[in-house]
CSV table of C-alpha atoms in Angstrom, one decimal:
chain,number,residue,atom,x,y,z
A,979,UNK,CA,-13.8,-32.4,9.2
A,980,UNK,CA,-10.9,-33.7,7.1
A,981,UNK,CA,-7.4,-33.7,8.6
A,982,UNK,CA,-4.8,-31.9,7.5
A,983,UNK,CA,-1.0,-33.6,7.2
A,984,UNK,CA,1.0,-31.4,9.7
A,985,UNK,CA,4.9,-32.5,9.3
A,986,UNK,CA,5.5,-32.6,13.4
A,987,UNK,CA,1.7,-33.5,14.3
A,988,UNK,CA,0.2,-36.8,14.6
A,989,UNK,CA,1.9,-40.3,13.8
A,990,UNK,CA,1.4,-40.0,9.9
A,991,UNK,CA,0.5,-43.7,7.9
A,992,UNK,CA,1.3,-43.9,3.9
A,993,UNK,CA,-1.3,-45.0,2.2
A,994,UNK,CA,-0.2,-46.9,-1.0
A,995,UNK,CA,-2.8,-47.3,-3.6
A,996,UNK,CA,-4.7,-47.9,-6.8
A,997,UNK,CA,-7.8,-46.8,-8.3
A,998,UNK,CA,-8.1,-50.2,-10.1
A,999,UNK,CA,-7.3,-52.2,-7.4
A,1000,UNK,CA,-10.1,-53.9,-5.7
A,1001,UNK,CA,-8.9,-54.5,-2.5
A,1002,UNK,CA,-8.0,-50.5,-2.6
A,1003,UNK,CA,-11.4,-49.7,-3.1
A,1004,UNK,CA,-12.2,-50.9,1.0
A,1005,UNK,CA,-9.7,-49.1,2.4
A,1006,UNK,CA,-9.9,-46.1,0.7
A,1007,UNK,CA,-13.5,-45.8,1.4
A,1008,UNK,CA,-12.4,-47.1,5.4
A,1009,UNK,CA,-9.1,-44.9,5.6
A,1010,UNK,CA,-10.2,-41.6,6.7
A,1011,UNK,CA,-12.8,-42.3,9.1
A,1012,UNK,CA,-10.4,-44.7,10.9
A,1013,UNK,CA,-7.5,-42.4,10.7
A,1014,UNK,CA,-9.2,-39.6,12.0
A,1015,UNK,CA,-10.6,-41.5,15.3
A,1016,UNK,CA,-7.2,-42.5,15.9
A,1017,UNK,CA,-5.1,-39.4,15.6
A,1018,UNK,CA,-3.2,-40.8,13.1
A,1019,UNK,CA,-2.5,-38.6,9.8
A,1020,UNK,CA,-2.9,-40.6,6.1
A,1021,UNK,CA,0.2,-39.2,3.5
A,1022,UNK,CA,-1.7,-40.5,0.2
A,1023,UNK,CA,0.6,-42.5,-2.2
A,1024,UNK,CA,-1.5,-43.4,-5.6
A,1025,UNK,CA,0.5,-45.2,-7.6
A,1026,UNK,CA,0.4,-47.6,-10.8
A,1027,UNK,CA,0.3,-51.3,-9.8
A,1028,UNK,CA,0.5,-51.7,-13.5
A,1029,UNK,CA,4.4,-51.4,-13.5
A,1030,UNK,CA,5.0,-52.8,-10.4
A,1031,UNK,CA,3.3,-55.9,-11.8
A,1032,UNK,CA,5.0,-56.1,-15.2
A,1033,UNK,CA,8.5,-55.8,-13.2
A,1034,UNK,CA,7.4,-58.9,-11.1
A,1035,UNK,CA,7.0,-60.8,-14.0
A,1036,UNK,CA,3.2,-60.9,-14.1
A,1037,UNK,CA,1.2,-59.3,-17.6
A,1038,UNK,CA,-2.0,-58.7,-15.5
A,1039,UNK,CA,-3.4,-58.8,-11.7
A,1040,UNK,CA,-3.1,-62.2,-10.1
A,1041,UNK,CA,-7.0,-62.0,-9.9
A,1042,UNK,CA,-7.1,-62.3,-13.6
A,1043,UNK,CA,-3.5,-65.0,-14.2
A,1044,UNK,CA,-4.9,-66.9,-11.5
A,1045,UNK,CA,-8.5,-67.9,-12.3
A,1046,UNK,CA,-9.0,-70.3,-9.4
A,1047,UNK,CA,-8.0,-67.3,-7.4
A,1048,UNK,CA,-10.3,-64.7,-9.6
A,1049,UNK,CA,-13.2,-66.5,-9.1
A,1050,UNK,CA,-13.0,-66.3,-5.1
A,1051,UNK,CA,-11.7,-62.8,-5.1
A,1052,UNK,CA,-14.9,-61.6,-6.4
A,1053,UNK,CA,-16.9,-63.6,-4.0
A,1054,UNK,CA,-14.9,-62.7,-1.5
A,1055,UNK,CA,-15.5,-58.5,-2.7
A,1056,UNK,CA,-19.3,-59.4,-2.0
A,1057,UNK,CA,-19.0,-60.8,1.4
A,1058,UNK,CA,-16.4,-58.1,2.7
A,1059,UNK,CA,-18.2,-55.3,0.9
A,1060,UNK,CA,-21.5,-56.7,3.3
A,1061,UNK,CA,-19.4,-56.4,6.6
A,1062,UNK,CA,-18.3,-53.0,5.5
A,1063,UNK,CA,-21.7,-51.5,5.2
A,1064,UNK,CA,-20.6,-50.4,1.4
A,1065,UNK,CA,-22.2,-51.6,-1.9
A,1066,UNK,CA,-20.5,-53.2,-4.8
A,1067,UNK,CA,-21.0,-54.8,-8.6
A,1068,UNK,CA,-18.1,-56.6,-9.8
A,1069,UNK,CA,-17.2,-54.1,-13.1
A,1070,UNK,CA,-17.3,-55.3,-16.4
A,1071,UNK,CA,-13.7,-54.6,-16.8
A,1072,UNK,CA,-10.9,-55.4,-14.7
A,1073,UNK,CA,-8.3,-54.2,-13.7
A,1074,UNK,CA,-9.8,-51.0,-15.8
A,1075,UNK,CA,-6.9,-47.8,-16.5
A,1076,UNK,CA,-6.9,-45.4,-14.1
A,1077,UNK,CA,-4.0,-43.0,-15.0
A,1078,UNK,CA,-6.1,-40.3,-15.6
A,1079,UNK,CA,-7.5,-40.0,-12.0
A,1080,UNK,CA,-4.1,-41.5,-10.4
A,1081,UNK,CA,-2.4,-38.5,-11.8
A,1082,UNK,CA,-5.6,-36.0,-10.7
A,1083,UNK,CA,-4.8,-38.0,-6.9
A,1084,UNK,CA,-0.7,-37.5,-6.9
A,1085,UNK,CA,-2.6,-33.5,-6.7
A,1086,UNK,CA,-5.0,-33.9,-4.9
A,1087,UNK,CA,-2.5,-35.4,-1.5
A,1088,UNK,CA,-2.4,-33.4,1.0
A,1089,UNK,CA,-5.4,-31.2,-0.4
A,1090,UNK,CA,-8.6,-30.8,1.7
A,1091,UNK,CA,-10.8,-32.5,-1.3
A,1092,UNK,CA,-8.4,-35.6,-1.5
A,1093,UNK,CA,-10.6,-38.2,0.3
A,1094,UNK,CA,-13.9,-37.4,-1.1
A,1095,UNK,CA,-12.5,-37.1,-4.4
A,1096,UNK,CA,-11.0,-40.7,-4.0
A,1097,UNK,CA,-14.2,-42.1,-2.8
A,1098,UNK,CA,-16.4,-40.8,-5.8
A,1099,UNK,CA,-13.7,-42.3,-8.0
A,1100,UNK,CA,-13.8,-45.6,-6.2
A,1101,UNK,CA,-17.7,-45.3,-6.4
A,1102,UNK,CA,-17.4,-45.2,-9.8
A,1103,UNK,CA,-15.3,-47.7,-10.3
A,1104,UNK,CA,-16.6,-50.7,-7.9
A,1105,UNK,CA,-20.3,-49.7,-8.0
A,1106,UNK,CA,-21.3,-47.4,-11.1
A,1107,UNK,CA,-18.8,-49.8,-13.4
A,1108,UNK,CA,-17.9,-46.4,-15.1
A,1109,UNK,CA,-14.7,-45.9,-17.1
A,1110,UNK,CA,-12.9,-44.0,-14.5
A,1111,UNK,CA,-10.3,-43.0,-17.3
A,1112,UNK,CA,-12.5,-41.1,-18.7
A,1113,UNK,CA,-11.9,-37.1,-18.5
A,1114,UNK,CA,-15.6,-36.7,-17.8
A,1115,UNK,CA,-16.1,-38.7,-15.5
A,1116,UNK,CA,-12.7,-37.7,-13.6
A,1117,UNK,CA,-14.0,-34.6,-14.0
A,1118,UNK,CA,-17.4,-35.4,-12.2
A,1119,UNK,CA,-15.7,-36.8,-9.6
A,1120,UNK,CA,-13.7,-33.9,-8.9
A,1121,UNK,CA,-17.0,-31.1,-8.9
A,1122,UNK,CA,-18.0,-29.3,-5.9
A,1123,UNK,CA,-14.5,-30.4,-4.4
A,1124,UNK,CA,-12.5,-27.9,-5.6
A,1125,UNK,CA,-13.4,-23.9,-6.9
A,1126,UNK,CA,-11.3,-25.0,-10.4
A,1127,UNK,CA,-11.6,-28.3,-11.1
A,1128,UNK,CA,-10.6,-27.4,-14.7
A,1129,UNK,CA,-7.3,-25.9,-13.8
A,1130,UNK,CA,-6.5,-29.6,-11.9
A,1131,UNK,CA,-7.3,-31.4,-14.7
A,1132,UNK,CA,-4.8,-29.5,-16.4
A,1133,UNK,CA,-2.2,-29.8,-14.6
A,1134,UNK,CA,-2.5,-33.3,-13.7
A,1135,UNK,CA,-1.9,-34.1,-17.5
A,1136,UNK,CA,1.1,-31.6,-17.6
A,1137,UNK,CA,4.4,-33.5,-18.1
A,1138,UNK,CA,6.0,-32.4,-14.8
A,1139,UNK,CA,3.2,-34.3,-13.2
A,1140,UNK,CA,3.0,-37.3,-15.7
A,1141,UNK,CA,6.8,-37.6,-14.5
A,1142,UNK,CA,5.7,-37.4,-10.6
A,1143,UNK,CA,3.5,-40.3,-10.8
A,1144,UNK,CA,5.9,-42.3,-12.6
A,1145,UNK,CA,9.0,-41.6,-9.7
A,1146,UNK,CA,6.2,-42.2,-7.1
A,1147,UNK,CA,5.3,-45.9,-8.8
A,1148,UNK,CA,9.3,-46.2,-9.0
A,1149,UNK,CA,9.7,-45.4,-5.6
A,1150,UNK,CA,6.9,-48.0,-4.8
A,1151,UNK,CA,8.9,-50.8,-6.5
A,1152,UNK,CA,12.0,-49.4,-4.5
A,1153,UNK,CA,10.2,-49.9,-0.8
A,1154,UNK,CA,9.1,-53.6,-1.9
A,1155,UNK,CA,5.8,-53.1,-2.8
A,1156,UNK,CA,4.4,-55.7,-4.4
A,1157,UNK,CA,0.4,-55.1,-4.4
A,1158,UNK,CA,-2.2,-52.9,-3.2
A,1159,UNK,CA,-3.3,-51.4,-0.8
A,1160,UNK,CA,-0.2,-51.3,0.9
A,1161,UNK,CA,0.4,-49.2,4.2
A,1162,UNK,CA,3.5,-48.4,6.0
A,1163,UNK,CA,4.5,-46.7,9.0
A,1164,UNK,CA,8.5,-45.6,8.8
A,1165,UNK,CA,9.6,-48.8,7.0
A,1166,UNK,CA,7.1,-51.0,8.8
A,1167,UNK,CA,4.6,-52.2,5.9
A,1168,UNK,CA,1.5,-53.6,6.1
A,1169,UNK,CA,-0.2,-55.1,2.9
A,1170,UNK,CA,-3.9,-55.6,2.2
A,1171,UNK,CA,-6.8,-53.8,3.2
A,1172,UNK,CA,-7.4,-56.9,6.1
A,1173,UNK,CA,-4.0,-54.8,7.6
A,1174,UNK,CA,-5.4,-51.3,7.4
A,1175,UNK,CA,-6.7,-51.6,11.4
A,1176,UNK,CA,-3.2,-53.1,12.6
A,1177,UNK,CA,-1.9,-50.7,10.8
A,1178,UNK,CA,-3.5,-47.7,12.6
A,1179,UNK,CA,-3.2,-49.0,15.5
A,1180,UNK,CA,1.3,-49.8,14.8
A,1181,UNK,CA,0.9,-45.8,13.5
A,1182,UNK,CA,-1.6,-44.9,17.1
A,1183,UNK,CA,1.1,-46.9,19.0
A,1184,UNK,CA,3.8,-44.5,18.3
A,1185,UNK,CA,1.9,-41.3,18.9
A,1186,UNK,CA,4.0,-39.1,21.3
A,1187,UNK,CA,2.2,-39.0,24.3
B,685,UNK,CA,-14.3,-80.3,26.3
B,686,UNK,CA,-13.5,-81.0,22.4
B,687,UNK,CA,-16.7,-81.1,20.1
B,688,UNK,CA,-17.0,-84.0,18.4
B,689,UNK,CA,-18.7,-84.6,14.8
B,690,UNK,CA,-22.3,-85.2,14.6
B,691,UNK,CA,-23.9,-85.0,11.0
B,692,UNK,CA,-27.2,-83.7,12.1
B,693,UNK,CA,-25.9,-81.5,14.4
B,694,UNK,CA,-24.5,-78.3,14.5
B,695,UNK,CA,-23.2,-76.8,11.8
B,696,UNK,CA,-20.1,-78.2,10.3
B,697,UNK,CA,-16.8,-76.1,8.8
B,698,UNK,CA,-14.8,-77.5,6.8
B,699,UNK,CA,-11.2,-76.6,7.5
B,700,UNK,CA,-9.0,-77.6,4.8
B,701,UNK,CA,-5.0,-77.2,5.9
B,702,UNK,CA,-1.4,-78.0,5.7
B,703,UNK,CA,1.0,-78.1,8.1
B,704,UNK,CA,3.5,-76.6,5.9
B,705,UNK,CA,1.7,-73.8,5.9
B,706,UNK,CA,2.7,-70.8,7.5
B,707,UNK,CA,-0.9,-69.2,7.6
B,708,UNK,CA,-2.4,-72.6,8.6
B,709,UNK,CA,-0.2,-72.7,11.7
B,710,UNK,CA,-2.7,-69.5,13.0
B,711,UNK,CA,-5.6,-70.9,12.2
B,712,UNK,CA,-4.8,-74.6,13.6
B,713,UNK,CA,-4.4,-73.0,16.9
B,714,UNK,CA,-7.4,-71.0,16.7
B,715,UNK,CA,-9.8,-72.5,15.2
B,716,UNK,CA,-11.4,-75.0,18.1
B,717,UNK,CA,-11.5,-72.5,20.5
B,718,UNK,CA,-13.7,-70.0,18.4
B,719,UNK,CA,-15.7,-72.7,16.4
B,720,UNK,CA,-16.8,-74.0,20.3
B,721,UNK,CA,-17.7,-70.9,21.7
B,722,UNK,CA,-19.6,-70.3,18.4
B,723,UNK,CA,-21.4,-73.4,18.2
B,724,UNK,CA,-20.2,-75.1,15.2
B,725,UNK,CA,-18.7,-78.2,14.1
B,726,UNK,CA,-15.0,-78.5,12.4
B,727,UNK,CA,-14.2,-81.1,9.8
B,728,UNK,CA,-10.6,-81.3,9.6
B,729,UNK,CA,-9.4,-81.6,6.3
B,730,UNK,CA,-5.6,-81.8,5.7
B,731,UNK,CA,-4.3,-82.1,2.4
B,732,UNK,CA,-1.0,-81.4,0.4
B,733,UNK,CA,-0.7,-78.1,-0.9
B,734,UNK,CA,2.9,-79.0,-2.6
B,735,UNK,CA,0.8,-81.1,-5.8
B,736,UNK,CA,-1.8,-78.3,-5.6
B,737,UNK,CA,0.8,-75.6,-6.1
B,738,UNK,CA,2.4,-77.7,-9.0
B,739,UNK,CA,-0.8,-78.2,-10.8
B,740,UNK,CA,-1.7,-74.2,-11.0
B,741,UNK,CA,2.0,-73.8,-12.2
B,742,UNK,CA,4.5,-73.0,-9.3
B,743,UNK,CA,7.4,-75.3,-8.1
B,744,UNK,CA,6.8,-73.8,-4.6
B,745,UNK,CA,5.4,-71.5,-2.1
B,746,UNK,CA,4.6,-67.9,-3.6
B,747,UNK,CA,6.6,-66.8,-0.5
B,748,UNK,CA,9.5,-68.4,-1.9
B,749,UNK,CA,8.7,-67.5,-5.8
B,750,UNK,CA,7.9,-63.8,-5.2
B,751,UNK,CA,11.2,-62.9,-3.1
B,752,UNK,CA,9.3,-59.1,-2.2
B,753,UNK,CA,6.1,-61.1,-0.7
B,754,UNK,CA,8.1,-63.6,0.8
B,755,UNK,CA,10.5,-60.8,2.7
B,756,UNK,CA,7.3,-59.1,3.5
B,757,UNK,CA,5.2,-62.5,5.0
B,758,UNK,CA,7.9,-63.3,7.9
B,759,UNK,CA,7.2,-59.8,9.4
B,760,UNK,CA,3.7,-60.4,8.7
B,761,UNK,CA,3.7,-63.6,10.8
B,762,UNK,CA,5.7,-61.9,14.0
B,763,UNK,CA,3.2,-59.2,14.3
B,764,UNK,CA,0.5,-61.4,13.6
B,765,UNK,CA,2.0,-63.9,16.1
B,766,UNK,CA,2.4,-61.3,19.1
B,767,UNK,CA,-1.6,-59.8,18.0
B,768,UNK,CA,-2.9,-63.6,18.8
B,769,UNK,CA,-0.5,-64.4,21.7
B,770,UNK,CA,1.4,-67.0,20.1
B,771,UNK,CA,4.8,-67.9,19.8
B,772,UNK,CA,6.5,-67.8,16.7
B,773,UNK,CA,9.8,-68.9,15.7
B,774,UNK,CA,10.7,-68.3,11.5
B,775,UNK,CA,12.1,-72.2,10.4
B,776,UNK,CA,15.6,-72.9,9.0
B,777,UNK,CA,13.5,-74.0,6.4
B,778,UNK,CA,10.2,-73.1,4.6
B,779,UNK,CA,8.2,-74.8,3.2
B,780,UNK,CA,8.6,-78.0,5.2
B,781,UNK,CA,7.6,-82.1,4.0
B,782,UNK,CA,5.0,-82.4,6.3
B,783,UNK,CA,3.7,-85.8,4.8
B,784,UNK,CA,3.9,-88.3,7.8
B,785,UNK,CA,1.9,-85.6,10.4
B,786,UNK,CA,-0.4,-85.0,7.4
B,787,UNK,CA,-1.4,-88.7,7.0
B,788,UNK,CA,-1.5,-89.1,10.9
B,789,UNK,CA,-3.9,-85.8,10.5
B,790,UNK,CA,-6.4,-87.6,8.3
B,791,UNK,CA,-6.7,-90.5,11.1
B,792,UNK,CA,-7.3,-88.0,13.3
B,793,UNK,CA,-10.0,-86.4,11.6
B,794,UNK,CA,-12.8,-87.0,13.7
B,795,UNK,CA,-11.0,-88.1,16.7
B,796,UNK,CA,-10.9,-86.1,19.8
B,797,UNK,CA,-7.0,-86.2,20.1
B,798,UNK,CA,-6.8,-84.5,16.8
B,799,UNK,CA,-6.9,-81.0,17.8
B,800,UNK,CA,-4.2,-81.5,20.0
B,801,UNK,CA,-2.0,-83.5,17.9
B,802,UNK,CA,-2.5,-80.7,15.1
B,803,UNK,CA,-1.5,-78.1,17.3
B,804,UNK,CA,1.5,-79.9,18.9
B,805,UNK,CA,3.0,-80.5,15.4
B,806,UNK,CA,2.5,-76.5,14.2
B,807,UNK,CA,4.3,-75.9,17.7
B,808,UNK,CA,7.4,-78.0,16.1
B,809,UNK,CA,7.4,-76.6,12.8
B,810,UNK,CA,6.6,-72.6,13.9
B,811,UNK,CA,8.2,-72.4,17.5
B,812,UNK,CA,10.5,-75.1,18.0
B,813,UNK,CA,11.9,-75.4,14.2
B,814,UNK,CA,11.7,-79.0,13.8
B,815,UNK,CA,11.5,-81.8,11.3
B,816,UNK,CA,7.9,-82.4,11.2
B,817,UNK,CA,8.4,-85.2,8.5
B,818,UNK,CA,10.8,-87.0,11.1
B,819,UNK,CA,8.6,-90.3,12.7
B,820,UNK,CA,10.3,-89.2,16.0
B,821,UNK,CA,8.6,-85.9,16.4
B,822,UNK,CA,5.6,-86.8,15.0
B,823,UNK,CA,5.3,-89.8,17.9
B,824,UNK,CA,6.5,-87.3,20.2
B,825,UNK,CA,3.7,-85.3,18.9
B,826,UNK,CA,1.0,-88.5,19.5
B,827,UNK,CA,2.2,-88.8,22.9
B,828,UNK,CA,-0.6,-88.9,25.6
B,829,UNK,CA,-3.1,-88.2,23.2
B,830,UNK,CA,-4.3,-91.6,22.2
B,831,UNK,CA,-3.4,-95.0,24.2
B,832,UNK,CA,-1.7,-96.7,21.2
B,833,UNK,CA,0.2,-94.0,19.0
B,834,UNK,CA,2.3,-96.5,17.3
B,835,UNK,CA,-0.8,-98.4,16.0
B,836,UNK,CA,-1.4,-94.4,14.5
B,837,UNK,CA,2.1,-94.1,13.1
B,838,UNK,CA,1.6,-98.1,11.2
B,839,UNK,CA,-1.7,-97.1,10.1
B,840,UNK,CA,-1.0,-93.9,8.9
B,841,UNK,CA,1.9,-95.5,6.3
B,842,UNK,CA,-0.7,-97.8,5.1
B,843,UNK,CA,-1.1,-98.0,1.5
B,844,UNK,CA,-4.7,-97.1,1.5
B,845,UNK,CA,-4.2,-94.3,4.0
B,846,UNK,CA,-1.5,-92.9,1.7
B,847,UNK,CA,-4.4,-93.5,-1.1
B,848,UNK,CA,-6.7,-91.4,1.2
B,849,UNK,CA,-4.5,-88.3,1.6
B,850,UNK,CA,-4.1,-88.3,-2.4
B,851,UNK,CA,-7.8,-88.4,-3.1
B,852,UNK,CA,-8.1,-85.7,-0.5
B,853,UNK,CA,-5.5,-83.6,-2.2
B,854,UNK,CA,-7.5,-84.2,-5.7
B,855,UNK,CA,-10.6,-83.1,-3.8
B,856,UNK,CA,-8.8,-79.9,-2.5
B,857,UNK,CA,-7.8,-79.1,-6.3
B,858,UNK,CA,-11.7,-80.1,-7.8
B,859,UNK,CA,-13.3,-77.5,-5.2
B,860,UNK,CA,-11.1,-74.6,-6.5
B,861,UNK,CA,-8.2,-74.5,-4.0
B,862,UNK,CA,-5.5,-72.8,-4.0
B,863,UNK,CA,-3.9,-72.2,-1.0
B,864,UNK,CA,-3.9,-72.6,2.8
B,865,UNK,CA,-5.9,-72.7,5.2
B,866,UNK,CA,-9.4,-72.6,3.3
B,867,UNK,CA,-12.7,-73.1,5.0
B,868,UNK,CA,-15.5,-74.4,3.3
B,869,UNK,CA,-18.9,-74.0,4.8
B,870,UNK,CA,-21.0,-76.3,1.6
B,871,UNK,CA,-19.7,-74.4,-1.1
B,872,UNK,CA,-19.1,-70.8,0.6
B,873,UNK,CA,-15.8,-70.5,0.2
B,874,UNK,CA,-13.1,-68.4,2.7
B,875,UNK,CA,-9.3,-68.3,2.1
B,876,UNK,CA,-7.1,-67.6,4.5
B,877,UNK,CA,-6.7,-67.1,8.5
B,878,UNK,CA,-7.7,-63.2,8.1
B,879,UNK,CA,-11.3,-65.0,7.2
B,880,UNK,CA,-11.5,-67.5,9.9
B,881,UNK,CA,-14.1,-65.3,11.7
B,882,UNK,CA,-16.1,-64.5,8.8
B,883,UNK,CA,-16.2,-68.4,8.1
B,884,UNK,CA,-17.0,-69.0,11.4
B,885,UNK,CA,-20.1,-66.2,11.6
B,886,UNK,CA,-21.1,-67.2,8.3
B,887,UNK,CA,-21.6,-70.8,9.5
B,888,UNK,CA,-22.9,-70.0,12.3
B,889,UNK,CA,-26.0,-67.9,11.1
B,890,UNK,CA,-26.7,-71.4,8.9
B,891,UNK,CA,-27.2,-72.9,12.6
B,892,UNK,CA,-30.5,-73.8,13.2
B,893,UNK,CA,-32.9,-72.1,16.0
């Protein structure tokens, strides 16, 4: 069963997020599961880290600026990806594009096919090392999820959308985001997927009784 | 009971810190408590992080460079404070000299008082907002751990002691270090408090039957 966003229900955590962001790729494979056995509702927010980046004065991901730090991170992915039970390759390009499915995600929130489709994305991403950007494989990710795959594919490349992601990566920059995954609950953020339990349990904690 | 050294023993962590550090100050008061119950060994490794930061390009803490991480890291450290039971008090300033403790540190290294002496000047810095660089504290710190604390405090200023913590900074920077704490179990690398478990398990399943 996937859960549903209902406005008065449950205590309701935003998800902030990147398809070419690493660290995202844990959480968004975690998230649901987690969520789900805590009563607490996930409002998806993809958004480009790209921008957020470039405003804070950095041309790539520190992973790539920083090599000291790059080097680890990737280390690091193997070890965590061991605890989680979840399989990873580092990809042959990184960060890779992901506006294409970004855009297909700003849909897909709040849709029934939202987490699986996120997942397959991830999957191909951290363990297939496919070009996610790709419409093919976008499109691939998206079959069996929904009756008209085609007709999302559409739309997420309309303008009106193209536009929505962009005021949703603004408004990222606005709330102080400054990497992904980020997760908050009202205005209490939490950043990096080692957060994503405390910040169930913050969301859990303020669940009407 | 505080676990002593023994090179053939048990396994050994290295735990490479700063008491400038606001991540550190977690892991300082942690780390004996978990590495005994886990059966292993720490080697206590202070070092300066200031020259480090310097040589990979920053004039000071990325939580004083990046004004959107930095806002974000003092909330971090109250929730992460009140999730370990600890106090926490944010210092008047950040990051703080922390020379003078840091050569009495590398004394310590080794000694069963240092533990104790580490913990007592984090206490200062993260609770009680103190000078840590001030001679008086750090005595006060020394107190009624070892019979002849001013002995420490001459030795510490020595010229080869103040040698020592140099080469140990250099060391820090030749095994890819970047920030604080770090744990080292032979070249497994773990960055950060939010790994001190992992470092700790990982070092562990090295210990022999």
């Amino acid at each position: 069963l996937i859960a549903t966003e209902r406005p008065s229900g449950p205590p309701c955590l935003e998800f902030w997020f990147e398809f070419g962001s690493n660290y995202s790729y844990f959480s968004v494979m975690r998230i649901e599961e987690l969520a789900r056995r805590s009563g607490v509702a996930i409002a998806w927010k993809p958004f480009l880290l790209g921008p957020i980046f470039r405003d804070l004065g950095w041309s790539s991901s520190p992973f790539v600026l920083q090599p000291e730090k790059g080097r680890y991170v990737w280390r690091d992915m193997e070890r965590e990806a061991l605890k989680y039970g979840l399989q990873f390759r580092k990809p042959s390009e990184f960060p890779r594009v992901a506006v294409l499915p970004m855009r297909v995600a700003l849909l897909g929130s709040g849709q029934p096919w939202m987490g699986a489709f996120c997942r397959e994305v991830m999957r191909q991403n951290w363990v297939d090392d496919l070009d996610i950007n790709d419409p093919g494989n976008v499109r691939r990710a998206l079959t069996g999820l929904t009756p008209e795959p085609e007709a999302v594919m559409e739309e997420a490349q309309s303008a009106a959308n193209k536009m929505r992601l962009r005021d949703q990566t603004a408004e990222a920059r606005k709330r102080g985001i400054f990497g992904a995954p980020t997760f908050f609950f009202n205005d209490e953020m939490f950043w990096g997927n080692d957060r994503l339990e405390d910040a169930i349990a913050f969301a859990q904690a303020a669940r009407p009784e």
